[in-house]
């Protein structure tokens, strides 16, 4: 009987320990509130992967499109939004990207310096 009770207690400790209980959102350092001055990096990365990575590479390193690892040193967020919506050079306009997604993506890319 003692072994059974010990197994129940030990199992409960493992389950409760695995649950954590911490607030992971505080650790991410991201916030989609534009007024706070932070960038929603996770959301921007998802938008990038869905719309841009096939040409600009998974790691922003380029491919069919140019390297974007330091695009923020050449373009502001507003300029990047304009490029996304209207295209430039051989890049076509990305009409499927919403204004909100373009802004999120541009804010994130403009930090790449």
CSV table of C-alpha atoms in Angstrom, one decimal:
chain,number,residue,atom,x,y,z
A,1,UNK,CA,0.0,0.0,0.0
A,2,UNK,CA,2.8,2.4,0.8
A,3,UNK,CA,4.4,1.8,-2.7
A,4,UNK,CA,1.1,2.6,-4.3
A,5,UNK,CA,0.7,5.9,-2.3
A,6,UNK,CA,4.3,6.8,-3.1
A,7,UNK,CA,3.7,6.2,-6.8
A,8,UNK,CA,0.6,8.5,-6.7
A,9,UNK,CA,2.4,11.3,-4.9
A,10,UNK,CA,5.4,11.1,-7.2
A,11,UNK,CA,3.2,11.0,-10.3
A,12,UNK,CA,1.3,14.0,-9.1
A,13,UNK,CA,4.5,15.9,-8.5
A,14,UNK,CA,5.7,15.2,-12.0
A,15,UNK,CA,2.4,16.2,-13.6
A,16,UNK,CA,2.2,19.5,-11.6
A,17,UNK,CA,5.9,20.2,-12.2
A,18,UNK,CA,5.4,19.8,-15.9
A,19,UNK,CA,2.5,22.3,-15.9
A,20,UNK,CA,4.8,25.1,-14.8
A,21,UNK,CA,2.4,27.8,-14.1
A,22,UNK,CA,4.5,30.6,-15.3
A,23,UNK,CA,3.3,33.2,-17.7
A,24,UNK,CA,5.2,32.6,-20.9
A,25,UNK,CA,3.9,35.8,-22.6
A,26,UNK,CA,6.1,37.9,-20.3
A,27,UNK,CA,9.2,36.1,-21.4
A,28,UNK,CA,8.7,36.6,-25.2
A,29,UNK,CA,9.4,40.4,-25.1
A,30,UNK,CA,6.8,40.9,-27.9
A,31,UNK,CA,3.5,42.7,-27.9
A,32,UNK,CA,1.2,43.5,-30.8
A,33,UNK,CA,0.3,46.8,-29.3
A,34,UNK,CA,1.9,49.3,-31.7
A,35,UNK,CA,1.6,52.1,-29.2
A,36,UNK,CA,4.0,50.4,-26.8
A,37,UNK,CA,6.9,50.6,-29.4
A,38,UNK,CA,7.5,46.9,-29.5
A,39,UNK,CA,7.2,44.6,-32.6
A,40,UNK,CA,5.1,41.4,-32.7
A,41,UNK,CA,8.1,39.3,-33.8
A,42,UNK,CA,6.3,36.0,-33.7
A,43,UNK,CA,3.5,37.3,-35.9
A,44,UNK,CA,5.9,39.0,-38.3
A,45,UNK,CA,7.9,35.8,-38.7
A,46,UNK,CA,4.7,33.9,-39.5
A,47,UNK,CA,3.7,36.6,-42.1
A,48,UNK,CA,7.3,36.4,-43.5
A,49,UNK,CA,7.2,32.6,-43.8
A,50,UNK,CA,3.8,32.7,-45.5
A,51,UNK,CA,4.5,35.4,-48.0
A,52,UNK,CA,8.2,36.2,-48.4
A,53,UNK,CA,10.5,33.3,-47.6
A,54,UNK,CA,10.1,31.6,-50.9
A,55,UNK,CA,12.0,34.4,-52.6
A,56,UNK,CA,14.0,36.0,-49.7
A,57,UNK,CA,14.9,32.7,-47.9
A,58,UNK,CA,13.9,31.2,-44.6
A,59,UNK,CA,16.7,33.1,-42.8
A,60,UNK,CA,16.2,36.5,-44.7
A,61,UNK,CA,19.5,35.6,-46.5
A,62,UNK,CA,18.1,36.0,-50.1
A,63,UNK,CA,17.5,33.6,-52.9
A,64,UNK,CA,15.4,34.7,-55.9
A,65,UNK,CA,14.9,38.0,-54.0
A,66,UNK,CA,17.6,40.1,-52.2
A,67,UNK,CA,19.0,39.5,-48.8
A,68,UNK,CA,16.9,41.2,-46.1
A,69,UNK,CA,19.1,40.7,-43.1
A,70,UNK,CA,20.0,44.4,-43.0
A,71,UNK,CA,17.1,45.9,-44.8
A,72,UNK,CA,16.4,48.2,-41.9
A,73,UNK,CA,19.6,50.1,-42.5
A,74,UNK,CA,18.4,51.0,-46.0
A,75,UNK,CA,14.7,51.5,-45.6
A,76,UNK,CA,12.3,52.8,-42.9
A,77,UNK,CA,9.1,50.8,-41.9
A,78,UNK,CA,7.0,53.1,-44.1
A,79,UNK,CA,9.3,52.5,-47.1
A,80,UNK,CA,9.1,48.8,-46.6
A,81,UNK,CA,5.2,48.9,-46.5
A,82,UNK,CA,5.3,50.8,-49.8
A,83,UNK,CA,7.6,48.2,-51.3
A,84,UNK,CA,5.4,45.4,-50.1
A,85,UNK,CA,2.2,46.9,-51.5
A,86,UNK,CA,3.7,48.4,-54.7
A,87,UNK,CA,6.7,46.3,-55.5
A,88,UNK,CA,10.1,47.5,-56.6
A,89,UNK,CA,12.6,46.4,-59.2
A,90,UNK,CA,11.8,42.7,-60.1
A,91,UNK,CA,9.6,42.3,-56.9
A,92,UNK,CA,5.9,42.4,-57.8
A,93,UNK,CA,3.4,44.1,-55.6
A,94,UNK,CA,2.1,41.8,-52.9
A,95,UNK,CA,-1.6,42.5,-53.0
A,96,UNK,CA,-2.5,39.5,-50.9
A,97,UNK,CA,-0.7,41.0,-47.8
A,98,UNK,CA,-3.2,43.1,-45.8
A,99,UNK,CA,-2.3,46.6,-44.6
A,100,UNK,CA,-2.1,45.4,-41.0
A,101,UNK,CA,0.2,42.4,-41.9
A,102,UNK,CA,2.4,44.7,-44.1
A,103,UNK,CA,2.8,47.1,-41.2
A,104,UNK,CA,3.7,44.3,-38.7
A,105,UNK,CA,6.2,42.8,-41.2
A,106,UNK,CA,7.7,46.3,-42.0
A,107,UNK,CA,8.1,47.1,-38.4
A,108,UNK,CA,9.9,43.8,-37.8
A,109,UNK,CA,12.1,44.2,-41.0
A,110,UNK,CA,13.0,47.8,-40.2
A,111,UNK,CA,14.7,46.6,-37.0
A,112,UNK,CA,17.1,44.4,-39.1
A,113,UNK,CA,20.2,46.6,-39.2
